[in-house]
Structures are given as C-alpha cells and as structure tokens.
Short mmCIF file of N, CA, C and O and ligand atoms in Angstrom, two decimals:
data_model
loop_
_atom_site.label_atom_id
_atom_site.label_comp_id
_atom_site.label_asym_id
_atom_site.label_seq_id
_atom_site.Cartn_x
_atom_site.Cartn_y
_atom_site.Cartn_z
N UNK R 1167 17.37 4.35 -7.99
CA UNK R 1167 16.55 4.24 -6.83
C UNK R 1167 15.62 2.98 -6.78
O UNK R 1167 15.06 2.63 -7.79
N UNK R 1168 15.51 2.49 -5.52
CA UNK R 1168 14.72 1.21 -5.37
C UNK R 1168 13.19 1.48 -5.06
O UNK R 1168 12.84 1.47 -3.92
N UNK R 1169 12.49 1.95 -6.17
CA UNK R 1169 11.18 2.42 -5.93
C UNK R 1169 10.17 1.48 -6.82
O UNK R 1169 10.37 1.42 -8.03
N UNK R 1170 9.39 0.82 -6.14
CA UNK R 1170 8.50 -0.08 -7.01
C UNK R 1170 7.57 0.53 -7.99
O UNK R 1170 7.37 0.03 -9.22
N UNK R 1171 7.20 1.70 -7.69
CA UNK R 1171 6.26 2.45 -8.51
C UNK R 1171 7.11 3.02 -9.84
O UNK R 1171 6.49 3.07 -10.98
N UNK R 1172 8.26 3.45 -9.57
CA UNK R 1172 9.11 3.83 -10.71
C UNK R 1172 9.37 2.70 -11.66
O UNK R 1172 9.44 2.73 -12.81
N UNK R 1173 9.55 1.52 -10.93
CA UNK R 1173 9.90 0.27 -11.73
C UNK R 1173 8.77 -0.06 -12.62
O UNK R 1173 8.74 -0.58 -13.82
N UNK R 1174 7.57 0.09 -12.11
CA UNK R 1174 6.21 -0.24 -12.88
C UNK R 1174 6.12 0.96 -14.06
O UNK R 1174 5.86 0.57 -15.01
N UNK R 1175 6.35 1.99 -13.57
CA UNK R 1175 6.42 3.23 -14.70
C UNK R 1175 7.34 3.16 -15.73
O UNK R 1175 7.14 3.36 -16.92
N UNK R 1176 8.56 2.42 -15.35
CA UNK R 1176 9.64 2.30 -16.44
C UNK R 1176 9.42 0.98 -17.19
O UNK R 1176 10.31 0.65 -17.97
N UNK R 1177 8.48 0.28 -16.77
CA UNK R 1177 8.09 -1.00 -17.43
C UNK R 1177 9.17 -2.01 -17.09
O UNK R 1177 9.31 -3.12 -17.71
N UNK R 1178 10.03 -1.83 -16.04
CA UNK R 1178 11.06 -2.75 -15.38
C UNK R 1178 10.18 -3.90 -14.81
O UNK R 1178 10.58 -5.09 -14.80
N UNK R 1179 9.07 -3.62 -14.18
CA UNK R 1179 8.17 -4.64 -13.68
C UNK R 1179 6.83 -4.49 -14.48
O UNK R 1179 6.22 -3.54 -14.51
N UNK R 1180 6.55 -5.70 -15.16
CA UNK R 1180 5.34 -5.58 -16.03
C UNK R 1180 4.02 -5.50 -15.28
O UNK R 1180 3.91 -6.02 -14.13
N UNK R 1181 3.07 -4.74 -15.80
CA UNK R 1181 1.87 -4.41 -15.10
C UNK R 1181 0.80 -4.11 -16.05
O UNK R 1181 1.07 -3.42 -16.93
N UNK R 1182 -0.33 -4.74 -15.93
CA UNK R 1182 -1.46 -4.53 -16.87
C UNK R 1182 -1.98 -3.08 -16.36
O UNK R 1182 -2.26 -2.88 -15.31
N UNK R 1183 -1.98 -2.12 -17.29
CA UNK R 1183 -2.36 -0.69 -16.95
C UNK R 1183 -3.69 -0.58 -17.48
O UNK R 1183 -4.25 -0.87 -18.40
N UNK R 1184 -4.46 0.33 -16.61
CA UNK R 1184 -5.79 0.78 -16.84
C UNK R 1184 -5.69 1.99 -17.65
O UNK R 1184 -6.68 2.27 -18.42
N UNK R 1185 -4.74 2.86 -17.51
CA UNK R 1185 -4.55 4.08 -18.24
C UNK R 1185 -3.00 4.41 -18.25
O UNK R 1185 -2.25 4.05 -17.42
N UNK R 1186 -2.67 5.08 -19.42
CA UNK R 1186 -1.32 5.64 -19.51
C UNK R 1186 -1.39 6.77 -20.46
O UNK R 1186 -1.99 6.77 -21.45
N UNK R 1187 -0.78 7.78 -19.88
CA UNK R 1187 -0.49 8.94 -20.82
C UNK R 1187 0.81 9.41 -20.54
O UNK R 1187 1.74 8.80 -19.95
N UNK R 1188 1.04 10.76 -21.09
CA UNK R 1188 2.51 11.21 -20.87
C UNK R 1188 3.01 11.34 -19.38
O UNK R 1188 4.24 11.00 -19.09
N UNK R 1189 2.22 11.56 -18.52
CA UNK R 1189 2.64 11.76 -17.07
C UNK R 1189 2.14 10.79 -16.08
O UNK R 1189 2.76 10.86 -14.88
N UNK R 1190 1.25 10.04 -16.39
CA UNK R 1190 0.51 9.23 -15.43
C UNK R 1190 0.33 7.75 -16.09
O UNK R 1190 0.16 7.43 -17.18
N UNK R 1191 0.36 6.79 -14.95
CA UNK R 1191 -0.09 5.27 -15.32
C UNK R 1191 -1.29 5.13 -14.19
O UNK R 1191 -1.33 5.77 -13.19
N UNK R 1192 -1.95 4.04 -14.39
CA UNK R 1192 -2.91 3.67 -13.41
C UNK R 1192 -3.04 2.07 -13.54
O UNK R 1192 -2.99 1.52 -14.63
N UNK R 1193 -3.18 1.38 -12.31
CA UNK R 1193 -3.29 0.03 -12.39
C UNK R 1193 -4.00 -0.43 -11.16
O UNK R 1193 -4.22 0.35 -10.23
N UNK R 1194 -4.46 -1.65 -11.05
CA UNK R 1194 -5.17 -2.18 -9.99
C UNK R 1194 -4.25 -2.34 -8.77
O UNK R 1194 -3.12 -2.86 -8.90
N UNK R 1195 -4.85 -1.96 -7.53
CA UNK R 1195 -4.17 -2.26 -6.31
C UNK R 1195 -3.92 -3.75 -6.03
O UNK R 1195 -4.94 -4.41 -6.21
N UNK R 1196 -2.63 -4.07 -5.72
CA UNK R 1196 -2.57 -5.52 -5.47
C UNK R 1196 -3.36 -6.04 -4.22
O UNK R 1196 -3.68 -7.26 -4.30
N UNK R 1197 -3.59 -5.27 -3.24
CA UNK R 1197 -4.51 -5.63 -2.21
C UNK R 1197 -5.83 -4.65 -2.15
O UNK R 1197 -5.91 -3.90 -1.26
N UNK R 1198 -6.79 -5.08 -3.04
CA UNK R 1198 -7.88 -4.21 -3.14
C UNK R 1198 -8.77 -4.21 -1.93
O UNK R 1198 -8.97 -5.20 -1.30
N UNK R 1199 -9.04 -2.97 -1.34
CA UNK R 1199 -9.87 -2.87 -0.31
C UNK R 1199 -11.36 -2.43 -0.54
O UNK R 1199 -12.26 -2.45 0.19
N UNK R 1200 -11.60 -2.26 -1.83
CA UNK R 1200 -12.91 -2.22 -2.38
C UNK R 1200 -13.05 -2.98 -3.70
O UNK R 1200 -12.03 -3.14 -4.29
N UNK R 1201 -14.15 -3.13 -4.24
CA UNK R 1201 -14.42 -3.94 -5.52
C UNK R 1201 -13.59 -3.33 -6.58
O UNK R 1201 -12.89 -4.16 -7.40
N UNK R 1202 -13.66 -1.97 -6.71
CA UNK R 1202 -12.70 -1.35 -7.77
C UNK R 1202 -11.70 -0.55 -6.76
O UNK R 1202 -11.99 0.30 -6.13
N UNK R 1203 -10.50 -0.86 -6.94
CA UNK R 1203 -9.41 -0.15 -6.23
C UNK R 1203 -8.26 0.00 -7.19
O UNK R 1203 -7.44 -1.01 -7.33
N UNK R 1204 -8.04 1.32 -7.66
CA UNK R 1204 -6.99 1.55 -8.65
C UNK R 1204 -6.09 2.70 -8.20
O UNK R 1204 -6.61 3.52 -7.55
N UNK R 1205 -4.88 2.45 -8.51
CA UNK R 1205 -3.85 3.47 -8.21
C UNK R 1205 -3.60 4.26 -9.35
O UNK R 1205 -3.21 3.85 -10.43
N UNK R 1206 -3.63 5.72 -9.21
CA UNK R 1206 -3.21 6.54 -10.26
C UNK R 1206 -1.88 7.16 -9.92
O UNK R 1206 -1.75 7.68 -8.73
N UNK R 1207 -0.86 6.77 -10.66
CA UNK R 1207 0.58 6.96 -10.32
C UNK R 1207 1.27 7.91 -11.21
O UNK R 1207 1.19 7.75 -12.44
N UNK R 1208 2.07 8.83 -10.78
CA UNK R 1208 2.83 9.76 -11.61
C UNK R 1208 4.02 8.92 -12.21
O UNK R 1208 4.51 7.98 -11.52
N UNK R 1209 4.42 9.17 -13.53
CA UNK R 1209 5.53 8.56 -14.07
C UNK R 1209 6.93 9.12 -13.46
O UNK R 1209 7.88 8.47 -13.17
N UNK R 1210 6.72 10.34 -13.01
CA UNK R 1210 7.84 10.99 -12.34
C UNK R 1210 7.92 10.61 -10.93
O UNK R 1210 6.77 10.53 -10.27
N UNK R 1211 9.18 10.57 -10.28
CA UNK R 1211 9.12 10.10 -8.86
C UNK R 1211 8.99 11.48 -8.10
O UNK R 1211 9.98 12.33 -8.09
N UNK R 1212 7.88 11.39 -7.45
CA UNK R 1212 7.50 12.52 -6.36
C UNK R 1212 7.15 11.72 -5.24
O UNK R 1212 6.39 10.81 -5.17
N UNK R 1213 7.82 12.04 -4.16
CA UNK R 1213 7.70 11.15 -2.89
C UNK R 1213 6.31 11.06 -2.34
O UNK R 1213 5.79 10.20 -1.97
N UNK R 1214 5.69 12.28 -2.20
CA UNK R 1214 4.28 12.45 -1.56
C UNK R 1214 3.76 13.70 -2.05
O UNK R 1214 4.40 14.66 -2.57
N UNK R 1215 2.54 13.96 -1.46
CA UNK R 1215 1.90 15.25 -1.68
C UNK R 1215 2.87 16.40 -1.04
O UNK R 1215 2.82 17.44 -1.51
N UNK R 1216 3.49 16.12 0.05
CA UNK R 1216 4.49 17.06 0.71
C UNK R 1216 5.46 17.66 -0.24
O UNK R 1216 5.92 18.66 -0.10
N UNK R 1217 5.93 16.69 -1.14
CA UNK R 1217 6.97 17.07 -2.15
C UNK R 1217 6.39 17.59 -3.45
O UNK R 1217 7.16 18.16 -4.33
N UNK R 1218 5.02 17.55 -3.66
CA UNK R 1218 4.40 17.90 -4.96
C UNK R 1218 4.39 19.46 -5.09
O UNK R 1218 3.95 20.17 -4.18
N UNK R 1219 4.97 19.92 -6.20
CA UNK R 1219 5.05 21.39 -6.47
C UNK R 1219 4.14 21.90 -7.67
O UNK R 1219 3.88 22.98 -7.81
N UNK R 1220 3.78 20.88 -8.40
CA UNK R 1220 3.00 21.17 -9.70
C UNK R 1220 1.62 20.96 -9.40
O UNK R 1220 1.03 19.76 -9.39
N UNK R 1221 0.80 22.05 -9.29
CA UNK R 1221 -0.64 21.76 -8.99
C UNK R 1221 -1.43 21.15 -10.31
O UNK R 1221 -2.37 20.36 -10.08
N UNK R 1222 -0.88 21.35 -11.35
CA UNK R 1222 -1.39 20.73 -12.52
C UNK R 1222 -1.46 19.14 -12.48
O UNK R 1222 -2.41 18.53 -12.96
N UNK R 1223 -0.39 18.67 -12.06
CA UNK R 1223 -0.09 17.29 -11.84
C UNK R 1223 -1.30 16.72 -10.94
O UNK R 1223 -1.84 15.61 -11.25
N UNK R 1224 -1.58 17.37 -9.80
CA UNK R 1224 -2.51 17.00 -8.84
C UNK R 1224 -3.87 17.00 -9.45
O UNK R 1224 -4.79 15.97 -9.44
N UNK R 1225 -4.17 18.08 -10.41
CA UNK R 1225 -5.43 18.08 -11.08
C UNK R 1225 -5.57 16.99 -12.17
O UNK R 1225 -6.63 16.37 -12.13
N UNK R 1226 -4.45 16.73 -12.86
CA UNK R 1226 -4.49 15.52 -13.86
C UNK R 1226 -4.71 14.35 -13.25
O UNK R 1226 -5.39 13.47 -13.87
N UNK R 1227 -4.17 14.07 -11.99
CA UNK R 1227 -4.35 12.83 -11.47
C UNK R 1227 -6.01 12.75 -10.99
O UNK R 1227 -6.50 11.54 -11.18
N UNK R 1228 -6.58 13.70 -10.54
CA UNK R 1228 -8.10 13.74 -10.20
C UNK R 1228 -8.80 13.48 -11.54
O UNK R 1228 -9.75 12.62 -11.61
N UNK R 1229 -8.38 14.13 -12.66
CA UNK R 1229 -9.09 14.01 -13.89
C UNK R 1229 -8.93 12.57 -14.46
O UNK R 1229 -9.97 12.02 -15.04
N UNK R 1230 -7.70 11.87 -14.26
CA UNK R 1230 -7.46 10.61 -14.73
C UNK R 1230 -8.45 9.73 -13.93
O UNK R 1230 -9.07 8.76 -14.53
N UNK R 1231 -8.57 9.81 -12.60
CA UNK R 1231 -9.33 8.91 -11.90
C UNK R 1231 -10.80 9.07 -12.17
O UNK R 1231 -11.52 8.18 -12.33
N UNK R 1232 -11.15 10.29 -12.38
CA UNK R 1232 -12.59 10.61 -12.91
C UNK R 1232 -12.80 9.80 -14.19
O UNK R 1232 -14.06 9.30 -14.40
N UNK R 1233 -12.00 9.93 -15.06
CA UNK R 1233 -12.12 9.20 -16.36
C UNK R 1233 -12.27 7.69 -16.25
O UNK R 1233 -13.21 7.03 -16.72
N UNK R 1234 -11.32 7.10 -15.38
CA UNK R 1234 -11.47 5.70 -15.22
C UNK R 1234 -12.72 5.32 -14.41
O UNK R 1234 -13.58 4.25 -14.76
N UNK R 1235 -13.14 6.07 -13.49
CA UNK R 1235 -14.43 5.83 -12.73
C UNK R 1235 -15.68 5.84 -13.79
O UNK R 1235 -16.48 4.86 -13.55
N UNK R 1236 -15.53 6.74 -14.77
CA UNK R 1236 -16.62 6.75 -15.79
C UNK R 1236 -16.57 5.43 -16.50
O UNK R 1236 -17.58 4.84 -16.96
N UNK R 1237 -15.30 5.02 -17.00
CA UNK R 1237 -15.27 3.83 -17.83
C UNK R 1237 -15.79 2.66 -17.03
O UNK R 1237 -16.21 1.67 -17.51
N UNK R 1238 -15.57 2.59 -15.62
CA UNK R 1238 -16.04 1.41 -14.80
C UNK R 1238 -17.45 1.76 -14.46
O UNK R 1238 -17.93 0.76 -13.48
N UNK R 1239 -17.89 2.67 -14.82
CA UNK R 1239 -19.61 2.93 -14.52
C UNK R 1239 -19.57 3.16 -13.00
O UNK R 1239 -20.72 2.65 -12.47
N UNK R 1240 -18.82 3.66 -12.28
CA UNK R 1240 -18.77 3.89 -10.93
C UNK R 1240 -19.81 5.11 -10.61
O UNK R 1240 -19.56 6.23 -11.21
N UNK R 1241 -20.87 4.87 -9.85
CA UNK R 1241 -21.81 5.98 -9.56
C UNK R 1241 -21.09 6.98 -8.56
O UNK R 1241 -21.12 8.12 -8.71
N UNK R 1242 -20.43 6.41 -7.52
CA UNK R 1242 -19.84 7.13 -6.45
C UNK R 1242 -18.41 6.39 -6.20
O UNK R 1242 -18.36 5.20 -6.35
N UNK R 1243 -17.49 7.15 -5.57
CA UNK R 1243 -16.27 6.61 -5.36
C UNK R 1243 -15.51 7.50 -4.41
O UNK R 1243 -15.92 8.63 -4.21
N UNK R 1244 -14.47 6.98 -3.90
CA UNK R 1244 -13.50 7.86 -3.01
C UNK R 1244 -12.19 7.92 -3.72
O UNK R 1244 -11.63 7.06 -4.29
N UNK R 1245 -11.66 9.25 -3.46
CA UNK R 1245 -10.16 9.45 -4.00
C UNK R 1245 -9.54 9.86 -2.85
O UNK R 1245 -9.86 10.58 -2.04
N UNK R 1246 -8.38 9.23 -2.65
CA UNK R 1246 -7.55 9.27 -1.51
C UNK R 1246 -6.06 9.31 -1.66
O UNK R 1246 -5.50 8.62 -2.41
N UNK R 1247 -5.40 10.43 -1.12
CA UNK R 1247 -3.93 10.55 -1.12
C UNK R 1247 -3.60 10.20 0.44
O UNK R 1247 -4.05 10.95 1.32
N UNK R 1248 -2.89 9.19 0.69
CA UNK R 1248 -2.28 9.06 1.94
C UNK R 1248 -0.93 9.67 2.09
O UNK R 1248 -0.20 9.69 1.11
N UNK R 1249 -0.68 10.56 2.98
CA UNK R 1249 0.43 11.48 2.92
C UNK R 1249 1.26 11.19 4.25
O UNK R 1249 0.99 11.50 5.36
N UNK R 1250 2.56 10.67 3.85
CA UNK R 1250 3.48 10.43 5.06
C UNK R 1250 3.12 9.11 5.87
O UNK R 1250 1.94 8.68 5.77
N UNK R 1251 3.95 8.63 6.75
CA UNK R 1251 3.82 7.47 7.45
C UNK R 1251 2.59 7.64 8.32
O UNK R 1251 1.72 6.83 8.53
N UNK R 1252 2.53 8.82 8.98
CA UNK R 1252 1.40 9.01 9.93
C UNK R 1252 0.05 9.00 9.21
O UNK R 1252 -0.94 8.88 9.78
N UNK R 1253 0.11 9.42 7.95
CA UNK R 1253 -1.03 9.43 7.11
C UNK R 1253 -1.33 8.10 6.47
O UNK R 1253 -2.19 8.06 5.52
N UNK R 1254 -0.62 7.19 6.67
CA UNK R 1254 -0.85 5.69 6.21
C UNK R 1254 -0.24 5.51 4.88
O UNK R 1254 -0.45 4.48 4.24
N UNK R 1255 0.72 6.46 4.44
CA UNK R 1255 1.53 6.13 3.27
C UNK R 1255 2.53 5.08 3.39
O UNK R 1255 3.32 5.27 4.29
N UNK R 1256 2.45 4.15 2.64
CA UNK R 1256 3.53 2.92 2.55
C UNK R 1256 4.50 3.01 1.58
O UNK R 1256 5.56 2.64 1.63
N UNK R 1257 3.94 3.51 0.38
CA UNK R 1257 4.94 3.63 -0.77
C UNK R 1257 5.19 5.02 -0.96
O UNK R 1257 4.38 5.91 -1.40
N UNK R 1258 6.59 5.48 -0.98
CA UNK R 1258 6.84 6.89 -1.15
C UNK R 1258 7.06 7.30 -2.55
O UNK R 1258 8.15 7.60 -3.01
N UNK R 1259 5.94 7.16 -3.36
CA UNK R 1259 5.78 7.50 -4.73
C UNK R 1259 4.48 7.95 -4.89
O UNK R 1259 3.55 7.17 -4.67
N UNK R 1260 4.19 9.14 -5.36
CA UNK R 1260 2.94 9.91 -5.40
C UNK R 1260 1.95 9.01 -5.99
O UNK R 1260 2.12 8.50 -7.20
N UNK R 1261 0.72 8.63 -5.39
CA UNK R 1261 -0.37 7.94 -5.89
C UNK R 1261 -1.65 8.32 -5.37
O UNK R 1261 -1.66 8.73 -4.21
N UNK R 1262 -2.71 8.31 -6.20
CA UNK R 1262 -4.12 8.67 -5.80
C UNK R 1262 -4.84 7.29 -5.81
O UNK R 1262 -4.79 6.61 -6.86
N UNK R 1263 -5.46 6.86 -4.65
CA UNK R 1263 -6.36 5.68 -4.61
C UNK R 1263 -7.73 6.11 -5.13
O UNK R 1263 -8.31 7.20 -4.68
N UNK R 1264 -8.17 5.32 -6.01
CA UNK R 1264 -9.59 5.41 -6.52
C UNK R 1264 -10.32 4.05 -6.05
O UNK R 1264 -9.91 3.12 -6.44
N UNK R 1265 -11.25 4.42 -5.18
CA UNK R 1265 -12.00 3.30 -4.51
C UNK R 1265 -13.42 3.32 -4.67
O UNK R 1265 -14.08 4.41 -4.36
N UNK R 1266 -13.98 2.21 -5.16
CA UNK R 1266 -15.57 2.26 -5.14
C UNK R 1266 -16.08 0.91 -5.60
O UNK R 1266 -15.29 -0.09 -5.48
N UNK R 1267 -17.22 0.90 -6.09
CA UNK R 1267 -17.83 -0.45 -6.56
C UNK R 1267 -18.68 -1.15 -5.44
O UNK R 1267 -18.48 -0.78 -4.15
N UNK R 1268 -19.59 -1.94 -5.83
CA UNK R 1268 -20.35 -2.63 -4.81
C UNK R 1268 -20.09 -4.03 -4.85
O UNK R 1268 -19.62 -4.65 -5.73
P1 AMP G 2719 -0.29 3.76 0.35
O1 AMP G 2719 -0.40 3.02 1.66
O2 AMP G 2719 -1.06 4.98 0.08
O3 AMP G 2719 1.31 4.12 0.22
O4 AMP G 2719 -0.69 2.71 -0.76
C1 AMP G 2719 0.16 1.79 -1.35
C2 AMP G 2719 -0.75 0.80 -2.03
O5 AMP G 2719 0.12 0.09 -2.98
C3 AMP G 2719 -1.39 -0.13 -1.07
O6 AMP G 2719 -2.83 -0.14 -1.14
C4 AMP G 2719 -0.65 -1.53 -1.67
O7 AMP G 2719 -1.69 -2.65 -1.73
C5 AMP G 2719 -0.47 -1.14 -3.21
N1 AMP G 2719 0.56 -1.74 -3.80
C6 AMP G 2719 1.87 -2.23 -3.22
N2 AMP G 2719 2.59 -2.85 -4.14
C7 AMP G 2719 1.88 -3.09 -5.29
C8 AMP G 2719 2.10 -3.64 -6.54
N3 AMP G 2719 3.21 -4.11 -6.90
N4 AMP G 2719 0.98 -3.43 -7.48
C9 AMP G 2719 -0.06 -2.82 -7.15
N5 AMP G 2719 -0.32 -2.16 -5.94
C10 AMP G 2719 0.60 -2.37 -5.13
ZN1 ZN G 2720 9.42 6.23 -7.62
#
C-alpha cells in the first residue's frame, strides 16, 4: 500500500521520532501550524477515526500526546483528529495532531 505514514512507521522513510512504543510513533508535522506541531500516528494502518474500532488505541494516542506535551512543557495545547475529506483529513492513516506553544 502506498501510504506515507505506513512507510514512516516501517522505517522505509527515515524520520526523527519524538516517541515510539509498540503501537505508536510521533514526529514533527512537516508543515507546522503552531510552534509545536506533532503527529501521533498508529503503527497499524487504520484509515481514520471512522474505521477505528479499538477504543484503547484512541486512549493511548491521547495519553502519548499528553506525555509529549509534558516533555515539551506545554501549558495548554490542542488535540485534533481530522476525519474524512470534509473534515480536512489529507492523509488516510490515523493520526492525532498535538498543537501548541507560543
Ligand atoms: P491531516 O490533514 O489531518 O490528514 O494532516 C496531515 C498532516 O500531515 C498535515 O499537517 C501535513 O503537514 C503532515 N504531513 C504530510 N506529510 C508529512 C511528512 N512526510 N512528515 C511529516 N508530516 C507530514
Ligand atoms: Zn498507512
């Protein structure tokens, strides 16, 4: 499958990771919209929240984002899932935007 986030997760495309565990990776968004803009990405290919069936995975993504925000000393931040084209989703591989910083 020609999926850029799968390629990053498989290490086919090298990327400096902010976090990696058994099920998730996180890295800087290539076009940051805020001073800190990090994507928390599942290693497994799930197209979007619409296809997500495992509630634990969603919880783990939020907890990973929270951990990174703490490490970056972010006081407040936004967590965002874009869902589907109409929801602004451009990459059809589940990811959570962590956006914050001054
Ligand atoms: P979305 O619109 O929610 O699908 O967000 C996709 C995000 O992925 C956008 O903010 C892009 O800037 C970002 N992005 C696309 N390609 C890459 C890449 N190779 N490395 C890091 N971020 C990327
Ligand atoms: Zn994928």
